[in-house]
XYZ file of C-alpha atoms in Angstrom:
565
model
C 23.284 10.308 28.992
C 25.030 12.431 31.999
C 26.398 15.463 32.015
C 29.317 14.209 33.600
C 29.990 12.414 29.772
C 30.332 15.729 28.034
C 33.103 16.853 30.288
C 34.901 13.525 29.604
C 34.789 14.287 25.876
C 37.915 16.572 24.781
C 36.339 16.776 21.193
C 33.390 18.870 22.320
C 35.483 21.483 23.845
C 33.335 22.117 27.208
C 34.634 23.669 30.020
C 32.386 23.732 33.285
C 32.161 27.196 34.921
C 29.651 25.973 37.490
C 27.536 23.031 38.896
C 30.165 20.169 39.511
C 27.491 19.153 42.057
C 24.895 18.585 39.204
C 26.894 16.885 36.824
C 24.939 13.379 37.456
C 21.989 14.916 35.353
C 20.244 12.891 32.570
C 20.254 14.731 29.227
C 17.128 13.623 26.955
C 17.983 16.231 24.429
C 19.283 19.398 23.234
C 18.135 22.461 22.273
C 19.828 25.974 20.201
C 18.524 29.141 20.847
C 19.364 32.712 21.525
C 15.613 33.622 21.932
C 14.980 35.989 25.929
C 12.263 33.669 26.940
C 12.232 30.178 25.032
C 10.141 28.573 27.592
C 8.002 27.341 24.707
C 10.496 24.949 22.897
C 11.138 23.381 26.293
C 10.291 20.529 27.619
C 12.865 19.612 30.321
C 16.157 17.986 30.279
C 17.262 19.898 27.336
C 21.378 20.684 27.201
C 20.582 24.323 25.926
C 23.351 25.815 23.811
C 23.345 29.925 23.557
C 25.393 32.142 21.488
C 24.029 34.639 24.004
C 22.865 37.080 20.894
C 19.937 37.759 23.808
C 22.337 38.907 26.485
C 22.155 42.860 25.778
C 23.000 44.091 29.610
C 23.764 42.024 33.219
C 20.037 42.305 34.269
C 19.104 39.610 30.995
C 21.156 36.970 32.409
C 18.374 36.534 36.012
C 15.044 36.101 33.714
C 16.626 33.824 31.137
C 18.184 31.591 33.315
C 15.049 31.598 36.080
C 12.979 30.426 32.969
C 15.856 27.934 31.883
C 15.825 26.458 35.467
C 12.024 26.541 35.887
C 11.456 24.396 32.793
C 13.823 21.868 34.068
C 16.960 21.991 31.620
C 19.842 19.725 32.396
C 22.115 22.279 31.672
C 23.301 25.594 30.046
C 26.223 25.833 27.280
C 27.043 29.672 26.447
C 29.481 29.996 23.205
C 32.659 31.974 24.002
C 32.505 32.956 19.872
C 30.649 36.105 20.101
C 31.639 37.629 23.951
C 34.833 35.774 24.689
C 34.892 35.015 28.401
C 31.427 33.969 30.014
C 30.351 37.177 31.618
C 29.856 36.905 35.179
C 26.635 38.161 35.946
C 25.254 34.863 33.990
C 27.451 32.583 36.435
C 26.471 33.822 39.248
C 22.590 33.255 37.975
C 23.096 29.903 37.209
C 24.709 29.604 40.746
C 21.995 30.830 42.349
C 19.453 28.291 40.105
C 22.199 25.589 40.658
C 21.980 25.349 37.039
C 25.081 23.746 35.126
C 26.655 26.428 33.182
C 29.659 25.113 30.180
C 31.675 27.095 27.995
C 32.128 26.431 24.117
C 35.455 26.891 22.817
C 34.923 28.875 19.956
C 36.643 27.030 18.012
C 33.562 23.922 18.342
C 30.455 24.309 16.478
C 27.156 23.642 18.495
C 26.298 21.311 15.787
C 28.995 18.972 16.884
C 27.609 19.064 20.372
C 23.904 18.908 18.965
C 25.222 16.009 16.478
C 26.988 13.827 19.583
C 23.941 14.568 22.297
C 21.058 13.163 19.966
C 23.531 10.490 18.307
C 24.274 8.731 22.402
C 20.527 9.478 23.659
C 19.058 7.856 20.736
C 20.805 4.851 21.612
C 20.526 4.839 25.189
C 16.486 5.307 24.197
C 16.666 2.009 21.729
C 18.613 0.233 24.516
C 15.669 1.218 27.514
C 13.128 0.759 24.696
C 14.749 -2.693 23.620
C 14.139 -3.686 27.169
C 11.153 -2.941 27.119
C 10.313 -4.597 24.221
C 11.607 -7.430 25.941
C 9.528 -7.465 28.646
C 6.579 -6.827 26.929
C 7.247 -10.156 24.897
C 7.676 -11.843 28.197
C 4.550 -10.740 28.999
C 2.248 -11.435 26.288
C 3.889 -15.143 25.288
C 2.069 -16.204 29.013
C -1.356 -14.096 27.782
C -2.489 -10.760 27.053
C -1.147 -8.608 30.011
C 1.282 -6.756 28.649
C -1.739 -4.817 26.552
C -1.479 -5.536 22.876
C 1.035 -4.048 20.073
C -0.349 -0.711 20.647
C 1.955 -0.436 24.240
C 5.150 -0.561 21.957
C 4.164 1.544 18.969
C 3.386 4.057 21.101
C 6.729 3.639 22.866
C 8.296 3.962 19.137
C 6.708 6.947 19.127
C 7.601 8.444 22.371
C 11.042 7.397 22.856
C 12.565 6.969 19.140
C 10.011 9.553 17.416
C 8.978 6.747 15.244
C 4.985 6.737 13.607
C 4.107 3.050 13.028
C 0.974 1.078 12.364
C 0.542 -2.589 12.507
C -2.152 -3.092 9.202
C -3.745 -6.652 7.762
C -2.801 -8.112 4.304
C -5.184 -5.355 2.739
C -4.428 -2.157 4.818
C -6.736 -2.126 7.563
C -5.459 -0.905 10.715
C -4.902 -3.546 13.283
C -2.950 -0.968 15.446
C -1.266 1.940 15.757
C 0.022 4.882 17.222
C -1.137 8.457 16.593
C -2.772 9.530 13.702
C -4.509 6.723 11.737
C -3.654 6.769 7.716
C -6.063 7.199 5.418
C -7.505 3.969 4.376
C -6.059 4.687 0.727
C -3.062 4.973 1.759
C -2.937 1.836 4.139
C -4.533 0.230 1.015
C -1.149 1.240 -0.665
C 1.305 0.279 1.496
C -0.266 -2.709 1.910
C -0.082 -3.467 -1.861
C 3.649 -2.728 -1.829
C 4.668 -5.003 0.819
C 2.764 -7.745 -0.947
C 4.007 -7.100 -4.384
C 7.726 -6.986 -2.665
C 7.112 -10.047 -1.008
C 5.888 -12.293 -4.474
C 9.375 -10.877 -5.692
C 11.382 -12.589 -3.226
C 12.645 -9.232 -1.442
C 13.870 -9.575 1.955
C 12.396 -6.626 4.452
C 12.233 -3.923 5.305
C 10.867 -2.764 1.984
C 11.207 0.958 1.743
C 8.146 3.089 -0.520
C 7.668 6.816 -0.716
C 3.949 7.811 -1.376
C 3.049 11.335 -1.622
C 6.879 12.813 -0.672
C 6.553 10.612 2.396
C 9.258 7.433 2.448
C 7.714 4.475 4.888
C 9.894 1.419 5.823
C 7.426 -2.297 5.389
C 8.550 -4.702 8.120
C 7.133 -8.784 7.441
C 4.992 -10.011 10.452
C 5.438 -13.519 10.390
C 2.963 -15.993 11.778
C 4.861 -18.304 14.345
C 2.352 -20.268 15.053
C 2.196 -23.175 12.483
C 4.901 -25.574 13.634
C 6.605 -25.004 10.147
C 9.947 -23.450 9.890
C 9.702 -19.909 7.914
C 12.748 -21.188 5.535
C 10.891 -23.974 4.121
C 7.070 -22.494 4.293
C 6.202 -21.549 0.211
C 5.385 -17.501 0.461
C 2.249 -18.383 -1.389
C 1.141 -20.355 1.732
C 1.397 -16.954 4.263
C 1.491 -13.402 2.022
C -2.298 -12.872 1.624
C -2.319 -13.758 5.595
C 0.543 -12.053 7.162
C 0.173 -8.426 8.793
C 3.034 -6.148 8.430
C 4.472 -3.036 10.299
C 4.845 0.119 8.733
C 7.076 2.726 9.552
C 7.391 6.018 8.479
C 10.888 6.360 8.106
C 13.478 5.308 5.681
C 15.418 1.920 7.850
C 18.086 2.102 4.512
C 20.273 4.478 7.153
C 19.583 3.064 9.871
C 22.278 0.981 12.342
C 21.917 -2.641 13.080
C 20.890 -1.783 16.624
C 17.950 0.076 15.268
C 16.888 -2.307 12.637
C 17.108 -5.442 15.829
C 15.199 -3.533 17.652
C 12.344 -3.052 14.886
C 12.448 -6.883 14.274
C 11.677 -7.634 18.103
C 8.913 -5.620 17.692
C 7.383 -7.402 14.777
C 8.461 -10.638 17.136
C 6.922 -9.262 19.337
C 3.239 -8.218 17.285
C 3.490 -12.023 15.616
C 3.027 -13.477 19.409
C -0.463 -11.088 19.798
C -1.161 -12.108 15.984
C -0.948 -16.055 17.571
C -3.005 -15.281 20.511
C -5.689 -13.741 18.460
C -5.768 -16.208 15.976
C -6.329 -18.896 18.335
C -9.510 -17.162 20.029
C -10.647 -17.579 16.437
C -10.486 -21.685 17.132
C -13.719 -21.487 18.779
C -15.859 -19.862 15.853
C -13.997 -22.305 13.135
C -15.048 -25.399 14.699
C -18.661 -23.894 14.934
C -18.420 -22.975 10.920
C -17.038 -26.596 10.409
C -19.837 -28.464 12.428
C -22.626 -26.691 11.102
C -21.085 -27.134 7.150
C -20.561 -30.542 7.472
C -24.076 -31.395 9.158
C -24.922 -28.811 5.683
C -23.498 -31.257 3.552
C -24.440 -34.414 4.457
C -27.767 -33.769 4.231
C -28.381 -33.460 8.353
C -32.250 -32.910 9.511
C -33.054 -29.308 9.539
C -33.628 -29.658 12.779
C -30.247 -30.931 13.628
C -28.712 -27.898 12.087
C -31.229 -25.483 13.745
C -29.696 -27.015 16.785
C -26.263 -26.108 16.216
C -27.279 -22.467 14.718
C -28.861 -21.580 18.023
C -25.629 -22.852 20.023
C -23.213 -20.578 17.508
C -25.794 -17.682 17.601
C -24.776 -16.588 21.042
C -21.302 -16.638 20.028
C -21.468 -14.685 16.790
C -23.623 -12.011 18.068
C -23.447 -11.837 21.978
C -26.781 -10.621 23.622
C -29.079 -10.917 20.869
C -32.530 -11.640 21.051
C -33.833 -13.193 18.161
C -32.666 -15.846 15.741
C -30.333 -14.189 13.245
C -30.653 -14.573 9.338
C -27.545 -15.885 7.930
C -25.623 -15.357 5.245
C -23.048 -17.756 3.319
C -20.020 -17.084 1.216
C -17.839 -18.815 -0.444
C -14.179 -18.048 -1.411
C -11.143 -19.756 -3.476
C -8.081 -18.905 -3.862
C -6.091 -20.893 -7.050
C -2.907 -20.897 -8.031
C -1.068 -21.983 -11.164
C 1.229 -24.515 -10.600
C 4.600 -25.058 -12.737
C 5.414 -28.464 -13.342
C 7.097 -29.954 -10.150
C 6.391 -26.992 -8.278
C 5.028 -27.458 -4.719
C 1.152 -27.775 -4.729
C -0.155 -24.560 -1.859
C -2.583 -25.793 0.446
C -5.290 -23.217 -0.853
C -7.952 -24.056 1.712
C -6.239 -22.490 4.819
C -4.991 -19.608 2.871
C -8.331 -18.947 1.485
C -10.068 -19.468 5.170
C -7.459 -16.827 6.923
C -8.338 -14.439 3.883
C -12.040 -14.570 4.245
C -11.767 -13.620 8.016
C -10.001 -10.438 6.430
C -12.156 -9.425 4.012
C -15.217 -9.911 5.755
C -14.164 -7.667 8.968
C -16.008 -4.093 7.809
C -13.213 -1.824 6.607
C -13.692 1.342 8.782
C -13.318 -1.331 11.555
C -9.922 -1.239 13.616
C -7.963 -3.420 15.499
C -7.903 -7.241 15.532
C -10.846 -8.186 17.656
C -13.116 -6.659 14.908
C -13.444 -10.323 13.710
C -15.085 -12.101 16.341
C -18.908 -12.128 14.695
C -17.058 -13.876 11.827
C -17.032 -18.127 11.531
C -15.334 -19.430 8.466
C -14.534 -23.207 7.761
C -12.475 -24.607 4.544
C -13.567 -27.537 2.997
C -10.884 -28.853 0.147
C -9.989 -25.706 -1.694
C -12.739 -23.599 -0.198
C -13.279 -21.163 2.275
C -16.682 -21.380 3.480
C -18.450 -18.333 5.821
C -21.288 -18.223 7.842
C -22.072 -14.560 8.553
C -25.210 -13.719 10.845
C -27.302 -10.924 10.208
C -29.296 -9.424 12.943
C -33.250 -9.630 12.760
C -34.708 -6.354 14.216
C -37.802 -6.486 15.766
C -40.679 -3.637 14.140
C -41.776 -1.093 15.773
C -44.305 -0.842 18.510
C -46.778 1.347 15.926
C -45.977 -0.814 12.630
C -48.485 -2.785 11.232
C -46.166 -5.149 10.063
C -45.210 -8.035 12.837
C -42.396 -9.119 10.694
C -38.616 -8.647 12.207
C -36.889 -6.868 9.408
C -33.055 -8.339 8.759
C -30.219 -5.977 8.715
C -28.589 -5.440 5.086
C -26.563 -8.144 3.945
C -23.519 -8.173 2.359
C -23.055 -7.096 -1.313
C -20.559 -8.896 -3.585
C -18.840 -5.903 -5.190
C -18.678 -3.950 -1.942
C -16.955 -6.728 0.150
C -13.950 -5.924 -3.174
C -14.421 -2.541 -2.941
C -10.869 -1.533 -0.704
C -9.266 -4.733 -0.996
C -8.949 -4.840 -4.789
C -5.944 -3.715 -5.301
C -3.886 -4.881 -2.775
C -4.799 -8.162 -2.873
C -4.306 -8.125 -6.799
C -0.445 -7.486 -5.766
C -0.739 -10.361 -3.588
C -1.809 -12.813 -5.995
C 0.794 -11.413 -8.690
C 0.640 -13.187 -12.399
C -0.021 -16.515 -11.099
C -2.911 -16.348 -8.484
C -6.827 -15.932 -8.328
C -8.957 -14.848 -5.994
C -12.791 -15.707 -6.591
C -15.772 -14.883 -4.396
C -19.685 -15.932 -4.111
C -22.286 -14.352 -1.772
C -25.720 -15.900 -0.937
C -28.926 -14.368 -0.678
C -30.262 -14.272 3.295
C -31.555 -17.197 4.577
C -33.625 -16.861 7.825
C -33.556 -20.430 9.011
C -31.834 -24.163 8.765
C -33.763 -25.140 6.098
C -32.645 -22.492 3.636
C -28.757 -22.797 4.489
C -28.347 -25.806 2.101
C -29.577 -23.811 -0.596
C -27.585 -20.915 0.533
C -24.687 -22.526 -0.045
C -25.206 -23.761 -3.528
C -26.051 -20.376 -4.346
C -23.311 -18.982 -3.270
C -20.811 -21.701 -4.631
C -22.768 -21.392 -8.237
C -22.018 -17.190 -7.865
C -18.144 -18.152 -7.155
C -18.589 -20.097 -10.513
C -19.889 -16.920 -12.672
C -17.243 -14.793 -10.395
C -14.732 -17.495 -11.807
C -15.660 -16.774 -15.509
C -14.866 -13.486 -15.209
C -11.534 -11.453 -16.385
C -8.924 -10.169 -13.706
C -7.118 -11.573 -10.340
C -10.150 -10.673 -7.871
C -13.797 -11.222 -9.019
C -16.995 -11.898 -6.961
C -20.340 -12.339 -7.773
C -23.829 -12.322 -6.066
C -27.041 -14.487 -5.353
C -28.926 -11.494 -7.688
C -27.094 -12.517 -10.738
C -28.367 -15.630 -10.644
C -31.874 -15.049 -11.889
C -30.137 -14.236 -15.365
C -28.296 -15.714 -18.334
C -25.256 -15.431 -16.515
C -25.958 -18.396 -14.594
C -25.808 -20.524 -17.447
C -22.893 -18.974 -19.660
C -20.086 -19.902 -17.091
C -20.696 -23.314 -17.422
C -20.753 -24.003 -21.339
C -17.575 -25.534 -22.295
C -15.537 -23.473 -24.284
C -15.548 -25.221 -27.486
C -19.083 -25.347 -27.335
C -18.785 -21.575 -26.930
C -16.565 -21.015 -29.980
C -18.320 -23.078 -32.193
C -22.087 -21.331 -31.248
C -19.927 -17.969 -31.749
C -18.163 -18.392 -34.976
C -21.110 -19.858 -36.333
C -23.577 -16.611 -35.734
C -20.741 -14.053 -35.535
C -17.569 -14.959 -37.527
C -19.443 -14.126 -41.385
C -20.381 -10.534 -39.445
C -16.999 -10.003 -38.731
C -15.220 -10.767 -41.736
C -17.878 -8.773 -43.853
C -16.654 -5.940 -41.293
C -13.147 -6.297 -42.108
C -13.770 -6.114 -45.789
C -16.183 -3.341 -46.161
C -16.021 -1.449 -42.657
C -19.698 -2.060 -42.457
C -19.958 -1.888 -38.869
C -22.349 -4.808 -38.855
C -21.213 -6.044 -34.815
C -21.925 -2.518 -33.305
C -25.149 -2.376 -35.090
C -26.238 -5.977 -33.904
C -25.413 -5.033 -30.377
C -27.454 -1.629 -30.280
C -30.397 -3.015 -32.229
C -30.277 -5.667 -29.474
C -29.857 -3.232 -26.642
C -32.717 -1.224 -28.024
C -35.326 -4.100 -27.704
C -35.656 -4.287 -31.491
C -36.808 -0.456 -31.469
C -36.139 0.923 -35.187
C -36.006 4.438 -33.823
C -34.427 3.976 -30.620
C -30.977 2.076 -32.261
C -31.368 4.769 -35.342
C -31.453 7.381 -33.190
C -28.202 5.608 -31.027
C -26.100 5.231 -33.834
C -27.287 8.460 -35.934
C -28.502 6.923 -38.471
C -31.185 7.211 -40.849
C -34.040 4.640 -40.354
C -33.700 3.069 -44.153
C -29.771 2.556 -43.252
C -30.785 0.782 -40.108
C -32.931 -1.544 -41.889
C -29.964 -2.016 -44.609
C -27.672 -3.217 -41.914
C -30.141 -5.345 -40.120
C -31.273 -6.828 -43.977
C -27.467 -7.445 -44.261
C -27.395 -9.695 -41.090
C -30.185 -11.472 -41.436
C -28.832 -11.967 -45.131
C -25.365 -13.326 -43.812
C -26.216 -15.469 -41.032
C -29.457 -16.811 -42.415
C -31.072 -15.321 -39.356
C -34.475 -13.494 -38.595
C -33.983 -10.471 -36.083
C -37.750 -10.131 -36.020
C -38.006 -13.517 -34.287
C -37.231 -14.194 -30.369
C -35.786 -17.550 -31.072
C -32.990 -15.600 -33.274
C -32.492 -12.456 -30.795
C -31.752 -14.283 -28.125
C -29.354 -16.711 -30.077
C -27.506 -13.746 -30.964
C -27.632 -11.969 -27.626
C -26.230 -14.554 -26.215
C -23.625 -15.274 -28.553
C -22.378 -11.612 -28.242
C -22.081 -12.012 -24.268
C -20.013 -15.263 -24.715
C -17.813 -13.830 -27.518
């Protein structure tokens, strides 16, 4: 604003005293203070409002107002509360600076200035910024010039005083603007907005964490032809990024909250861009699955390995190893409710989670190729061979550690949980390294059989990996479930009910003589027991079931009974 528009308000009560020359100043902001020297708190093109507490004899007024006019201040406001008239010796100092001197009628607060200077050059910043915003758009819908979201966060920050961060579906940080957040808390925020979008909630969503209230703005996906009224949530929520602000948008005026939804207009064009750089490594993923699945020549799919090598891992060397994982995301469906194409939705969530979580920024993706075929999302992720070093006696090219099941979970848990809400299922499967064509088929089989043990297990996320396979819980998945009950009840249900009647504690024993490898004084010793008690129990079970624990045949009937139970 000018300084010319304080003079033209009668409700502020300024009279000028000096400086009609000046009075096409810009004001950026305004400052109270009756410090000698606040040179400190300035930053230039302040309106600085004095009570003139400072002003002790006429020699003050020179320094203070050479230190006003040095720092660049639009202007000087002295209160006529405490002195009356504006003494004269400060006039003629801000004469000689050519510095604008006002008078406050004592009757007029300097809050009421303060409140009417930061209420107009707020809004003259949100109009320039909203321009630029504009522009910016303009920009990046013809390609990437206008230099990613992080151009108008940091604008958000300079000229509103806003702290934003543009974060994925589980809290990483695709941009931002001054301090990052700590991935715990991005974790959380991100869990919010999902759990606020299952519930139908229109944004901004507003959530305080730790005394700290941050406003969730939706960044939709413009890119997929459908119109956002008619698209099921379930199709875009474990996809869509969002923008957080920290600030609470439940005050703020329309102008404000327009200006936030350009931005996140604005952040969905980059979100486009970027996800149709990803084109190129999809259609690799897709070639080299389906040449997996029909049974190709190995040779065939060396072929195409070597041709998506160079893009997954620019400047390597040596043939990678390769990795394979497999994802699905299920829904349950309500009768005549609209079936979700899960295949896309699982294939834009894979990207995510495979992208290593200290990792910022979009790009971060790029060594990443997922397909989807039906309901699953299929990866190929290439793992670097090393070569040994010049003194090893081992020629062998050592791969680079793979990816673990659990750990790919390990951050994403919990907002993704809030994503799928009561009625959705995320299930995951990780192969064991494969180091060329000829081991991808059985790469993927591996990894869709460790979905299918992930998939028997309790809770919304669950993953499983290619070194659980070597055990019983391979097989236990895939027993129907009535065959399960039946094998249960029939070892387990006389156990229990002698339990219920005579607290006998029969199931915990079974478990820890089983967990001790049959040791007497190892499961005595576990369950404080005296030996001769132990082998009461035990006599008991074998008794009830018609069982012998000293046989393998029976152990293992009941070990695996317990585990399916």
């Amino acid at each position: 604003m000018r300084l010319r528009a304080l003079l033209e308000n009668d409700a502020l009560g300024l009279r000028l005293l000096g400086g009609d020359d000046e009075l096409d100043r810009t004001v950026r902001g305004v400052m109270t203070t009756d410090l000698k020297d606040p040179s400190r708190y300035l930053s230039g093109g302040e309106l600085v409002l004095t009570g003139l507490a400072w002003l002790r004899e006429p020699a003050d007024a020179e320094p203070f107002v050479r230190i006003l006019a040095t720092a660049g201040v639009a202007a000087l406001a002295a209160g006529e509360a405490e002195l009356g008239d504006i003494p004269d010796d400060l006039v003629q100092a801000c004469s000689r600076h050519r510095l604008p001197l006002f008078a406050v009628n004592e009757s007029v607060a300097f809050a009421t200035i303060t409140e009417h200077v930061v209420r107009q050059v707020s809004g003259e910043r949100a109009g320039d910024l909203a321009a630029v915003v504009d522009r910016h758009r303009r920009l990046m819908t013809s390609g990437p010039a206008g230099g990613g979201p992080e151009v108008v966060l940091d604008l958000l920050g300079s000229d509103l005083d806003l702290r934003a961060w543009v974060l994925s579906p589980t809290g990483r940080r695709i941009a931002g603007a001054g301090d990052p957040l700590e991935p715990s808390l991005a974790a959380s925020l991100a869990g919010e907005h999902l759990a606020a979008t299952r519930t139908g909630r229109r944004g901004p969503h507003r959530v305080s964490l730790g005394g700290t209230t941050y406003s969730l703005f939706p960044i939709r996906n413009t890119g997929r032809g459908t119109p956002p009224a008619t698209r099921d949530v379930r199709e875009t929520v474990l996809s869509d990024w969002l923008l957080a602000v920290e600030a609470d948008a439940g005050d703020w005026p329309a102008a404000r909250l327009d200006l936030l939804q350009g931005v996140t207009q604005l952040i969905a064009v980059e979100r486009d861009r970027r996800d149709a750089a990803r084109t190129v490594r999809r259609r690799l993923a897709q070639e080299v699955l389906e040449l997996v699945q029909t049974g190709a020549a190995p040779a065939e799919i060396a072929a195409r390995l070597r041709v998506a090598a160079p893009v997954l891992l620019p400047g390597l060397g040596t043939a990678p190893h390769w990795q394979v994982v497999v994802a699905r995301v299920e829904w349950e469906q309500e009768p005549g409710q609209h079936a979700v194409d899960s295949g896309p939705v699982a294939q834009a969530l894979l990207e995510e989670i495979l992208v290593d979580p200290a990792a910022s920024g979009a790009e971060s993706a790029d060594r990443i190729a997922v397909a989807h075929s039906g309901d699953e999302a299929i990866a190929l992720v290439p793992l670097a061979a090393t070569a040994p070093l010049p003194d090893s006696e081992d020629e062998t090219p050592t791969v680079a550690l793979g990816l673990h099941a659990d750990a790919l979970l390990g951050t994403v848990r919990s907002p993704l949980s809030a994503g799928l809400a009561e009625d959705g299922r995320l299930t995951l499967g990780v192969s064991a390294a494969v180091h060329s064509a000829e081991g991808l088929r059985g790469a993927l089989e591996e990894a869709r059989h460790a979905r299918r043990v992930a998939a028997a297990r309790p809770g919304r996320v669950a993953a499983a990996g290619h070194h659980e396979l070597a055990s019983h819980v391979l097989l236990l998945p895939f027993v129907p479930d009535d065959v399960r009950r039946a094998f249960t009840a029939r070892l387990l249900d006389p156990l229990r009910d002698y339990d219920r009647r005579h607290r006998a504690e029969l199931i915990p024993t079974l478990e820890a003589f089983l967990d001790c490898d049959g040791s007497w004084t190892r499961c005595a010793t576990r369950l404080h027991l005296h030996v001769n008690t132990l082998r009461y129990r035990v006599g008991r079970i074998e008794q009830l079931t018609a069982r012998d624990l000293s046989r393998l045949e029976d152990k293992l009937d009941f070990f695996l009974a317990l585990r399916m139970s």
